[in-house]
């Protein structure tokens, strides 16, 4: 076969060149010899040396994982066998139509369907309104952003990202004919909101820094040049979003960062009217708003960190009266208004709670009761204003996801659908527990654990954590997780500080100057699980992504001997340099979460003290698999690339260190329900390999 070049697998990992570089702040100079891995033309990455290094790392990844291919294939096959390939959601009524989504056999993406209310359920009246399979055809990456049917049911707006950059192009079509209108809006990063009798569409553009600093109105059929900016945000740390009120009478334009919010209302029938400012922003005060019969309902943390629900007359929107007090015990996470009642969501000791409340009887409280002691529950899609039956979702670590209808009048739950696992699943084989483990400062940290009842004590254990932005990680169900649990692993979720699992104070206790609590909690949970006989040091695999990848980097610096395998997905590990670079897309909006090291020397020193990249040192490190996305706007590709390069330079062990950069994807990795499974199969194959487990 003359003329064909066969690539030979690399025999050693790539060694990145060291190019002296440093920066100085607060009279402190920090060396960064791998700063060159950031292409100066980003977000376009064209530097040949950078691309060559990333490709070399990918080649090393492939060479090291090649022998694992039979295991990867076996894991992928069993993971896929747990997914019902031809599957559909339970139809939900919205106006004159029933809407649902459906997957066909083998399809990576879904189709969106509807049929008229009252029509036969035999397919004769079914109408395909959006075909993701067709839209994704030929694309390496596909992600549907927003989708919105006009109020009269005749038109559909949707947006697509085809490269992982999180810049979506919005389009509009006539549903009955399939005609795609000439209207095309590139660069969106938002929902799509129909207003003024479906003649206008409200959206937000991502600016050059991936920040939505605007709310804009597009008139259907008019050129983009005639679009109107309804609101512009000047604070570079704030982001703008728009939504409709539950009764669809008001366009709600909100702006805010991680700790401060501000909201304006505009009549949906007259989007060019002068906006009504609910209350001017006040640092540290968050609020969100809805309206019913001239009364505003405001969810806010102004008097209690766990939020209260207040009301105000539309005529005097800034005068708030308490409807539901904030308390230490109940974390009020949100609310939804309906015509005849409203619903509040929250958590008590970390467990979800949904309550039905009544406008005319504030003392009447009807919690929806669920059967297990540890679970996740939430309101599903409930699109209509006048509803008396609510769609509710439920799952636990041993109970597959279920959809229920809850009849508000009879207070009864009716099971509509249980997640089907075609290859079989027997819940009685598994056991779950919610533990509390003492952190080093005495704080009790919740941990959710699941394992097979026939598991040998002291076996391998996988520990997952996130711990940032006030995002809770609930004790939900996972079919992929079974591939570890069925091989003798216990699987644990550490509900560490930095998330809001136990309320707003739990979040605050893991951010800014308290950030290291997050890392300490994770380590102390691992040690507590060892003490309780679940596992042993060195037999623990851990994983986390993004801010959870920062967690991975911090704990392998501090306690490397605990971990037998580590997977860090798109890890936020170059924390100091990123927070010092106000020209990066997301940095200004992140300062309330991490601190501003440009202006604050104490923040500089604290971030430097835990930033995983800055704290890499000559020592043994556990086996490590790292992923990145070339088009990732959230954690830029060079953070994991620089981190791996520095680890290769300084670590003193012979353990595996591999980096895979998705050259055509972003923060979420590959798209598609099966393509993403392949990446999970790679992750689990790496873990099994490093812990010497496979059966």
C-alpha positions as MATLAB code, in Angstrom:
seq = 'XXXXXXXXXXXXXXXXXXXXXXXXXXXXXXXXXXXXXXXXXXXXXXXXXXXXXXXXXXXXXXXXXXXXXXXXXXXXXXXXXXXXXXXXXXXXXXXXXXXXXXXXXXXXXXXXXXXXXXXXXXXXXXXXXXXXXXXXXXXXXXXXXXXXXXXXXXXXXXXXXXXXXXXXXXXXXXXXXXXXXXXXXXXXXXXXXXXXXXXXXXXXXXXXXXXXXXXXXXXXXXXXXXXXXXXXXXXXXXXXXXXXXXXXXXXXXXXXXXXXXXXXXXXXXXXXXXXXXXXXXXXXXXXXXXXXXXXXXXXXXXXXXXXXXXXXXXXXXXXXXXXXXXXXXXXXXXXXXXXXXXXXXXXXXXXXXXXXXXXXXXXXXXXXXXXXXXXXXXXXXXXXXXXXXXXXXXXXXXXXXXXXXXXXXXXXXXXXXXXXXXXXXXXXXXXXXXXXXXXXXXXXXXXXXXXXXXXXXXXXXXXXXXXXXXXXXXXXXXXXXXXXXXXXXXXXXXXXXXXXXXXXXXXXXXXXXXXXXXXXXXXXXXXXXXXXXXXXXXXXXXXXXXXXXXXXXXXXXXXXXXXXXXXXXXXXXXXXXXXXXXXXXXXXXXXXXXXXXXXXXXXXXXXXXXXXXXXXXXXXXXXXXXXXXXXXXXXXXXXXXXXXXXXXXXXXXXXXXXXXXXXXXXXXXXXXXXXXXXXXXXXXXXXXXXXXXXX';
ca = [
       0.000    0.000    0.000;
       2.433    2.595   -1.276;
       1.949    6.167   -0.177;
       0.086    5.327    3.045;
       1.592    6.477    6.338;
       0.690    4.442    9.401;
       0.873    6.471   12.596;
       2.830    4.686   15.289;
       1.558    4.984   18.849;
       3.653    7.272   21.059;
       5.966    5.497   23.483;
       6.110    8.328   26.021;
       3.788   11.133   27.096;
       4.308   14.536   25.493;
       6.441   16.979   27.437;
       5.304   20.563   27.054;
       7.946   23.180   26.448;
       8.673   25.537   29.320;
       8.642   29.155   28.261;
       9.459   31.571   31.083;
       6.547   33.830   31.902;
       5.390   35.519   35.094;
       2.917   38.055   36.413;
       3.010   40.317   39.465;
       0.173   41.528   41.666;
       0.317   42.988   45.166;
       4.128   42.845   44.903;
       3.936   39.052   44.555;
       5.415   37.486   41.421;
       4.046   34.176   40.162;
       5.835   32.073   37.530;
       3.706   30.468   34.810;
       5.941   28.627   32.351;
       3.029   27.018   30.516;
       1.083   30.209   29.830;
       1.987   29.813   26.138;
      -0.667   27.072   25.865;
      -3.262   29.835   25.751;
      -3.666   30.757   22.108;
      -3.547   34.588   21.952;
      -6.225   34.460   19.251;
      -8.745   32.686   21.516;
     -11.640   31.938   21.006;
     -10.083   30.997   17.662;
      -7.412   28.371   18.361;
      -4.990   28.292   15.444;
      -1.539   28.353   17.052;
       0.291   25.394   15.520;
       2.377   24.660   18.608;
      -0.689   24.668   20.855;
      -2.685   22.434   18.537;
       0.262   20.074   18.104;
       0.597   19.690   21.852;
      -3.111   19.002   22.332;
      -3.053   16.445   19.522;
       0.008   14.809   21.078;
      -1.808   14.548   24.406;
      -4.802   13.032   22.611;
      -2.519   10.508   20.907;
      -1.037    9.575   24.281;
      -4.542    9.208   25.712;
      -5.549    6.913   22.863;
      -2.383    4.820   23.174;
      -2.857    4.306   26.916;
      -6.558    3.500   26.589;
      -6.169    1.243   23.537;
      -5.704   -1.885   25.635;
      -8.813   -0.911   27.580;
     -10.963   -0.906   24.455;
     -12.631   -4.289   25.160;
     -13.584   -3.008   28.617;
     -14.773    0.323   27.224;
     -16.878   -1.473   24.632;
     -18.341   -3.816   27.250;
     -19.189   -0.906   29.561;
     -20.733    1.068   26.719;
     -22.803   -1.933   25.661;
     -24.196   -2.492   29.144;
     -24.823    1.225   29.718;
     -26.663    1.481   26.421;
     -28.675   -1.654   27.252;
     -30.077    0.160   30.297;
     -31.530    2.900   28.103;
     -34.874    2.356   26.453;
     -33.969    3.301   22.901;
     -37.501    3.872   21.644;
     -38.901    6.013   24.422;
     -41.273    8.923   24.896;
     -42.282   11.304   27.640;
     -45.773   11.473   29.110;
     -47.801   13.956   27.013;
     -48.656   17.226   28.728;
     -51.532   19.537   27.828;
     -50.770   23.134   26.910;
     -53.723   24.976   25.438;
     -55.312   23.030   22.597;
     -52.445   20.579   22.271;
     -50.752   17.667   23.996;
     -46.965   17.867   23.705;
     -44.298   15.190   24.194;
     -40.770   14.236   23.160;
     -39.737   10.923   21.683;
     -36.569    8.975   20.923;
     -36.464    6.417   18.126;
     -34.341    3.262   18.168;
     -30.671    4.152   17.849;
     -31.292    7.895   17.731;
     -28.826   10.212   19.477;
     -31.359   13.037   19.564;
     -35.072   13.454   20.158;
     -38.115   14.527   18.214;
     -40.746   16.939   19.476;
     -44.376   16.000   18.842;
     -47.884   17.198   19.531;
     -51.493   16.281   18.750;
     -54.793   18.110   19.316;
     -56.471   17.625   22.681;
     -59.234   15.027   22.291;
     -57.761   13.372   19.216;
     -57.146    9.627   19.039;
     -53.900    8.289   20.491;
     -53.225    6.168   17.420;
     -50.717    8.393   15.645;
     -53.186    9.653   13.069;
     -53.225   13.199   14.453;
     -49.587   13.363   15.591;
     -47.638   16.349   14.315;
     -43.824   16.524   14.312;
     -42.880   20.056   15.306;
     -39.076   19.727   15.621;
     -36.740   16.964   14.488;
     -33.390   17.169   16.297;
     -32.169   14.082   14.427;
     -32.509   15.870   11.101;
     -31.059   19.104   12.456;
     -27.993   17.259   13.829;
     -27.360   15.245   10.687;
     -23.747   15.618    9.579;
     -22.721   17.680   12.598;
     -19.956   16.639   14.986;
     -21.728   18.525   17.776;
     -25.365   19.494   18.230;
     -27.212   21.045   21.134;
     -30.720   22.432   21.211;
     -30.799   25.638   23.226;
     -34.293   27.081   23.496;
     -37.616   25.974   22.050;
     -40.870   27.927   22.221;
     -44.263   27.512   20.556;
     -46.183   30.711   19.879;
     -49.257   31.280   22.033;
     -51.584   30.641   19.086;
     -49.811   27.337   18.404;
     -48.913   28.145   14.789;
     -45.197   28.945   14.942;
     -42.097   27.477   16.575;
     -38.883   29.248   17.586;
     -35.783   27.271   18.431;
     -32.015   27.762   18.725;
     -29.012   25.513   18.029;
     -25.321   25.416   18.980;
     -23.396   23.316   16.464;
     -19.863   23.517   17.901;
     -20.058   23.645   21.706;
     -19.248   27.365   21.924;
     -22.573   28.165   23.632;
     -23.514   30.656   20.930;
     -26.887   29.625   19.540;
     -28.576   30.560   16.286;
     -32.328   31.070   16.602;
     -34.792   30.320   13.816;
     -38.574   30.359   13.362;
     -40.888   28.170   11.318;
     -44.563   27.728   10.538;
     -45.497   24.407   12.114;
     -48.265   23.384    9.732;
     -46.181   23.783    6.570;
     -42.656   23.381    7.926;
     -41.668   26.639    6.236;
     -38.599   28.130    7.925;
     -38.952   31.885    7.947;
     -36.186   34.198    6.825;
     -35.751   35.389   10.423;
     -32.404   34.140   11.751;
     -30.771   35.417   14.934;
     -27.148   34.300   15.446;
     -25.226   34.576   18.703;
     -28.052   34.083   21.206;
     -27.556   32.691   24.695;
     -31.017   32.737   26.210;
     -34.585   31.578   26.103;
     -36.941   32.688   23.353;
     -40.069   34.509   24.521;
     -43.125   35.214   22.337;
     -44.813   38.596   22.982;
     -47.391   40.986   21.500;
     -49.752   38.398   20.064;
     -46.848   36.377   18.675;
     -45.549   39.232   16.525;
     -42.342   39.619   18.539;
     -39.652   37.408   20.024;
     -37.525   38.445   23.023;
     -34.009   37.061   23.306;
     -30.522   37.916   24.612;
     -27.319   38.035   22.610;
     -24.013   36.812   24.007;
     -21.507   39.636   23.779;
     -17.832   39.126   22.937;
     -17.258   37.943   26.504;
     -20.086   35.348   26.434;
     -22.143   37.589   28.712;
     -25.810   38.339   28.113;
     -25.870   42.058   28.891;
     -29.110   42.709   27.007;
     -32.715   41.823   26.332;
     -33.757   42.424   22.734;
     -37.005   42.359   20.779;
     -37.199   40.957   17.261;
     -40.271   41.718   15.164;
     -41.196   38.643   13.123;
     -40.507   39.213    9.434;
     -38.385   42.313    9.989;
     -34.597   42.571    9.466;
     -32.333   42.158   12.482;
     -31.246   45.764   12.127;
     -34.694   46.828   13.322;
     -34.495   44.785   16.554;
     -34.985   46.861   19.686;
     -32.844   46.661   22.802;
     -35.357   46.597   25.653;
     -32.732   46.615   28.378;
     -28.954   46.894   28.579;
     -26.874   45.995   31.621;
     -23.737   48.054   32.242;
     -22.315   46.069   35.152;
     -19.902   43.609   33.532;
     -20.523   41.036   36.255;
     -24.297   40.899   35.736;
     -26.233   38.793   33.234;
     -29.663   39.423   31.777;
     -32.502   36.970   31.223;
     -36.163   37.192   30.274;
     -39.252   35.085   30.961;
     -43.030   35.324   30.951;
     -45.089   35.504   34.108;
     -47.116   32.373   34.882;
     -50.276   34.081   33.633;
     -48.350   35.205   30.506;
     -49.387   38.813   31.044;
     -45.924   40.167   31.831;
     -42.468   40.014   30.335;
     -40.066   39.677   33.257;
     -36.566   41.031   32.583;
     -34.064   40.071   35.268;
     -30.414   40.923   35.769;
     -27.971   39.827   38.430;
     -24.804   38.050   39.460;
     -24.172   35.358   42.063;
     -25.407   37.494   44.953;
     -27.445   40.469   43.719;
     -30.532   40.751   41.531;
     -32.867   43.290   39.955;
     -36.122   42.822   38.015;
     -38.266   44.851   35.633;
     -41.761   44.126   34.312;
     -43.112   45.013   30.879;
     -46.598   44.174   29.564;
     -46.259   41.217   27.195;
     -48.859   42.882   24.980;
     -46.798   46.078   24.788;
     -43.101   45.186   25.101;
     -42.002   48.717   24.168;
     -43.803   50.200   27.189;
     -41.737   51.778   29.944;
     -40.489   48.973   32.225;
     -41.633   48.843   35.843;
     -38.633   48.499   38.183;
     -39.672   46.272   41.071;
     -36.855   47.344   43.406;
     -33.435   48.791   42.703;
     -30.520   46.439   43.198;
     -28.989   46.212   46.638;
     -25.715   44.341   47.008;
     -26.292   40.899   48.467;
     -30.069   40.922   47.908;
     -31.456   38.441   45.396;
     -35.071   38.327   44.330;
     -37.328   36.936   41.640;
     -40.886   37.933   40.855;
     -44.215   36.749   39.466;
     -47.650   38.397   39.317;
     -51.312   37.503   39.901;
     -54.316   39.832   39.922;
     -52.277   42.990   40.486;
     -50.199   41.461   43.283;
     -46.495   40.701   42.957;
     -45.044   37.645   44.644;
     -41.367   38.067   45.511;
     -38.914   35.327   46.500;
     -36.047   37.091   48.273;
     -33.209   36.729   50.768;
     -33.417   40.316   52.039;
     -34.387   39.403   55.621;
     -33.222   35.794   55.889;
     -30.509   33.947   53.992;
     -32.878   30.997   53.418;
     -35.300   33.352   51.621;
     -38.844   34.470   52.359;
     -41.889   34.905   50.108;
     -43.265   38.435   50.087;
     -46.047   40.285   48.265;
     -46.401   43.822   46.954;
     -49.071   45.701   45.031;
     -48.189   46.224   41.394;
     -48.875   49.920   41.989;
     -46.170   50.043   44.686;
     -43.777   47.230   43.721;
     -40.972   48.132   46.106;
     -43.050   47.844   49.292;
     -42.800   44.207   50.333;
     -44.914   42.441   52.971;
     -43.996   38.992   54.248;
     -46.237   36.121   53.221;
     -43.950   33.261   54.303;
     -41.158   34.007   56.762;
     -37.640   32.791   56.152;
     -36.426   30.216   58.689;
     -33.287   28.282   59.532;
     -35.135   24.979   59.133;
     -36.799   25.444   55.740;
     -34.757   26.550   52.733;
     -37.234   28.189   50.366;
     -35.732   27.586   46.925;
     -38.564   28.815   44.715;
     -42.257   29.145   43.959;
     -44.730   28.798   41.083;
     -48.038   30.614   40.754;
     -51.216   29.075   39.369;
     -54.676   30.572   39.087;
     -56.196   28.986   42.193;
     -53.147   28.135   44.319;
     -49.399   28.433   44.380;
     -46.566   25.996   45.058;
     -43.400   26.517   47.038;
     -40.281   24.393   46.700;
     -37.634   23.955   49.328;
     -35.523   21.623   51.370;
     -35.560   20.491   54.986;
     -32.236   19.018   56.148;
     -31.309   18.635   52.517;
     -34.422   16.732   51.408;
     -36.802   18.177   48.835;
     -40.193   19.424   49.967;
     -43.074   20.612   47.771;
     -46.035   22.411   49.369;
     -49.373   23.537   47.936;
     -50.475   26.904   49.353;
     -53.666   28.957   48.908;
     -54.174   32.670   48.249;
     -57.292   32.938   50.388;
     -56.055   30.784   53.288;
     -52.370   31.422   54.124;
     -52.471   28.963   57.031;
     -53.455   26.054   54.769;
     -50.335   24.044   53.897;
     -50.461   20.792   51.943;
     -47.101   19.071   51.487;
     -46.840   16.381   48.823;
     -45.794   13.205   50.615;
     -43.241   10.781   49.158;
     -42.486    7.179   50.183;
     -38.717    7.100   50.820;
     -36.517    8.687   53.450;
     -33.998   10.026   50.909;
     -35.048   11.167   47.439;
     -35.225   13.931   44.846;
     -38.587   15.473   43.962;
     -39.547   18.477   41.879;
     -42.374   19.993   39.897;
     -42.275   18.938   36.270;
     -43.632   20.781   33.249;
     -46.841   22.542   34.278;
     -47.422   25.090   31.517;
     -51.020   26.178   32.071;
     -52.314   28.911   34.367;
     -55.493   27.088   35.386;
     -54.342   23.669   36.584;
     -55.666   21.340   39.250;
     -53.399   18.383   38.463;
     -49.652   18.945   38.676;
     -46.902   16.968   36.988;
     -44.244   15.894   39.529;
     -40.906   14.121   39.101;
     -39.433   11.727   41.673;
     -36.382    9.464   42.054;
     -33.918    8.165   44.621;
     -30.569    6.415   44.548;
     -32.400    3.075   44.236;
     -35.651    4.176   42.564;
     -35.600    5.030   38.841;
     -37.021    8.367   37.712;
     -40.817    8.461   37.840;
     -43.467   10.881   36.601;
     -46.575   11.438   38.694;
     -49.729   13.484   38.444;
     -50.689   15.087   41.745;
     -54.374   15.939   42.091;
     -54.503   19.108   44.170;
     -58.147   18.486   45.179;
     -57.816   14.871   46.329;
     -54.110   15.137   47.353;
     -53.399   11.877   45.545;
     -50.357   10.917   43.471;
     -50.960    8.877   40.319;
     -47.973    7.115   38.778;
     -47.749    7.807   35.034;
     -44.361    6.447   34.033;
     -41.319    4.776   35.567;
     -37.964    4.912   33.848;
     -37.659    1.593   32.069;
     -34.341   -0.275   32.146;
     -34.534   -2.805   29.291;
     -31.603   -4.925   30.481;
     -33.272   -5.319   33.861;
     -33.069   -3.742   37.270;
     -34.070   -5.148   40.640;
     -34.196   -2.437   43.306;
     -34.249   -4.992   46.132;
     -30.608   -5.889   45.363;
     -29.451   -2.444   46.444;
     -29.313   -0.495   49.645;
     -28.982    3.213   50.218;
     -28.258    5.345   53.261;
     -27.918    8.992   54.143;
     -25.061    9.415   56.573;
     -23.588   12.345   58.449;
     -19.813   12.512   58.808;
     -17.966   15.012   60.974;
     -15.634   17.405   59.177;
     -12.457   18.523   60.927;
     -14.183   21.623   62.328;
     -17.009   19.509   63.771;
     -19.571   20.313   61.069;
     -21.697   17.300   60.147;
     -21.587   16.731   56.380;
     -24.376   14.673   54.753;
     -23.369   11.807   52.479;
     -25.676    9.743   50.265;
     -24.428    6.207   49.576;
     -25.736    3.307   47.494;
     -24.335   -0.229   47.266;
     -25.343   -3.782   46.472;
     -26.439   -5.780   49.475;
     -24.022   -8.582   48.543;
     -21.040   -6.225   48.404;
     -17.961   -7.160   50.426;
     -17.145   -4.593   53.160;
     -14.031   -2.549   52.589;
     -14.246   -2.801   48.805;
     -13.753   -0.018   46.283;
     -15.802    3.144   46.586;
     -16.474    5.992   44.192;
     -16.934    9.430   45.735;
     -18.468   12.275   43.756;
     -18.501   15.948   44.691;
     -19.117   19.427   43.323;
     -19.457   22.041   46.068;
     -19.840   25.455   44.408;
     -22.294   28.138   43.248;
     -24.933   26.969   45.693;
     -25.716   24.009   43.447;
     -27.008   21.008   45.351;
     -26.293   17.457   44.211;
     -29.359   15.417   45.050;
     -29.587   11.691   45.838;
     -30.998   10.790   42.426;
     -30.916    7.699   40.239;
     -28.290    6.861   37.616;
     -28.201    3.930   35.221;
     -24.523    4.450   34.385;
     -23.610    4.324   38.082;
     -24.744    0.690   38.145;
     -21.676   -0.283   36.099;
     -19.555    0.489   39.151;
     -21.997   -0.599   41.831;
     -22.562   -3.998   40.184;
     -18.793   -4.544   40.275;
     -18.586   -4.153   44.011;
     -18.272   -0.395   44.372;
     -20.168    1.662   46.851;
     -21.110    4.982   45.264;
     -21.229    8.063   47.491;
     -22.213   11.685   46.938;
     -20.625   14.120   49.377;
     -23.016   17.015   50.017;
     -20.165   19.356   50.872;
     -20.242   23.031   51.744;
     -20.287   25.327   48.732;
     -23.474   23.703   47.492;
     -26.753   24.774   49.073;
     -27.834   21.257   50.035;
     -28.539   22.352   53.627;
     -29.547   25.923   52.875;
     -27.966   29.216   51.999;
     -25.612   29.178   54.982;
     -24.202   25.894   53.645;
     -23.399   27.631   50.386;
     -21.808   30.645   52.052;
     -19.676   28.353   54.202;
     -17.895   27.123   51.064;
     -17.320   30.289   49.037;
     -14.972   33.267   49.130;
     -12.853   33.239   52.303;
     -14.476   29.947   53.392;
     -13.643   28.142   50.132;
     -11.263   25.609   51.673;
     -14.143   24.124   53.712;
     -15.298   22.518   50.457;
     -12.019   20.657   49.971;
     -11.686   19.713   53.640;
     -15.250   18.378   53.744;
     -14.570   16.099   50.773;
     -11.392   14.691   52.298;
     -13.038   14.247   55.691;
     -16.013   12.458   54.143;
     -13.601   10.035   52.477;
     -11.831    9.396   55.775;
     -15.181    8.956   57.515;
     -16.269    6.365   54.977;
     -13.015    4.501   55.580;
     -13.614    4.603   59.338;
     -17.106    3.183   58.833;
     -15.726    0.239   56.898;
     -17.031    1.148   53.463;
     -13.580    1.182   51.878;
      -9.852    1.655   52.438;
      -7.331    4.347   51.552;
      -6.158    3.896   47.990;
      -9.363    2.075   46.992;
     -11.354    5.268   46.477;
     -11.996    6.646   43.010;
     -13.201   10.238   42.787;
     -14.622   12.461   40.075;
     -15.867   15.970   39.529;
     -16.291   18.441   36.714;
     -15.755   22.173   36.245;
     -15.746   23.600   39.805;
     -15.851   19.937   40.866;
     -12.679   19.516   38.820;
     -11.134   22.263   40.925;
     -12.121   20.126   43.906;
     -10.303   17.164   42.376;
      -7.166   19.242   41.884;
      -7.211   20.567   45.439;
      -7.641   17.187   47.142;
      -4.934   15.423   45.119;
      -2.542   18.182   46.158;
      -3.491   17.893   49.828;
      -4.155   14.153   50.281;
      -2.818   12.215   47.285;
      -2.557    8.866   49.084;
      -6.299    8.595   49.689;
      -7.216    8.182   46.050;
      -6.777    5.193   43.775;
      -8.094    6.905   40.634;
      -9.152   10.450   39.828;
     -11.209   11.790   36.917;
     -11.344   15.565   36.457;
     -13.726   16.776   33.755;
     -13.110   20.250   32.259;
     -11.478   21.174   35.580;
     -11.336   24.779   36.773;
      -7.773   24.458   38.043;
      -5.989   27.664   36.999;
      -8.091   29.666   39.418;
      -5.664   32.479   40.213;
      -4.740   33.388   36.633;
      -8.362   33.185   35.489;
      -9.665   35.393   38.298;
      -6.901   37.910   37.552;
      -7.870   38.155   33.891;
     -10.858   40.483   33.673;
     -10.790   40.195   29.882;
     -11.826   36.542   30.024;
     -15.519   36.075   29.255;
     -16.764   34.915   32.632;
     -14.274   36.379   35.111;
     -16.043   39.561   36.328;
     -19.221   37.634   37.071;
     -17.234   35.088   39.071;
     -15.698   37.483   41.583;
     -18.670   37.257   43.997;
     -18.071   33.490   44.097;
     -14.281   33.326   44.409;
     -13.146   36.838   45.306;
     -11.431   39.554   43.281;
      -7.660   39.015   43.500;
      -7.008   42.113   41.383;
      -8.246   44.493   44.060;
      -7.993   42.338   47.187;
      -4.590   41.060   48.309;
      -6.181   38.685   50.824;
      -8.271   37.155   48.026;
      -5.123   36.858   45.889;
      -3.252   35.023   48.627;
      -6.169   32.734   49.491;
      -6.878   31.759   45.882;
      -3.190   31.153   45.286;
      -3.065   28.922   48.373;
      -5.614   26.466   46.948;
      -5.513   27.005   43.168;
      -4.664   23.471   41.976;
      -2.335   24.578   39.169;
      -0.389   26.915   41.448;
      -0.067   24.290   44.184;
       1.282   21.407   42.085;
       4.429   20.229   43.860;
       7.041   17.491   43.657;
       5.213   14.538   45.228;
       3.425   11.345   44.315;
       0.045   11.860   42.659;
      -2.726    9.303   42.105;
      -3.631    8.065   38.612;
      -5.409   10.891   36.843;
      -7.638   11.212   33.773;
      -8.413   14.755   32.630;
     -10.814   16.017   29.950;
     -11.126   19.367   28.182;
     -13.129   20.980   25.378;
     -11.418   23.138   22.785;
     -14.539   25.292   22.387;
     -15.376   25.460   26.086;
     -16.173   29.077   27.065;
     -16.571   28.250   30.764;
     -13.357   26.421   31.597;
     -10.971   27.299   28.803;
      -9.031   24.386   27.298;
      -5.668   25.723   28.456;
      -6.496   25.303   32.162;
      -6.437   21.471   32.077;
      -3.646   21.538   29.461;
      -1.397   23.698   31.647;
      -2.250   21.648   34.735;
      -1.353   18.346   33.097;
       1.882   19.829   31.731;
       2.931   21.004   35.192;
       1.951   17.690   36.782;
       4.076   15.842   34.232;
       7.003   18.063   35.125;
       6.802   17.813   38.900;
       5.123   14.579   39.979;
       7.459   11.932   41.337;
       5.448    8.785   40.615;
       4.895    6.550   37.618;
       1.115    6.645   37.797;
      -1.041    7.255   34.752;
      -1.705   10.830   33.697;
      -3.799   11.247   30.555;
      -5.526   14.221   28.960;
      -8.268   14.090   26.342;
      -9.312   17.309   24.623;
     -12.535   17.197   22.628;
     -11.503   19.212   19.569;
     -15.096   19.797   18.453;
     -16.973   20.194   21.723;
     -17.345   22.504   24.694;
     -18.031   22.377   28.418;
     -20.450   19.458   28.304;
     -18.317   17.127   26.209;
     -19.771   15.260   23.278;
     -23.431   15.653   22.427;
     -25.969   12.899   21.854;
     -27.301   10.397   24.380;
     -25.043    7.532   23.234;
     -21.932    9.524   22.281;
     -21.835   10.909   25.816;
     -22.114    7.356   27.162;
     -18.890    6.486   25.364;
     -17.076    9.100   27.405;
     -18.570    7.726   30.624;
     -17.453    4.245   29.552;
     -13.908    5.578   29.093;
     -14.024    7.172   32.533;
     -15.234    3.981   34.222;
     -12.734    1.831   32.294;
      -9.952    4.058   33.593;
     -11.237    3.726   37.166;
     -11.564   -0.067   36.936;
      -8.096   -0.318   35.398;
      -6.438    1.737   38.105;
      -8.222   -0.034   40.961;
      -7.632   -3.472   39.431;
     -11.317   -4.250   39.214;
     -13.099   -5.877   36.315;
     -15.694   -8.621   36.211;
];
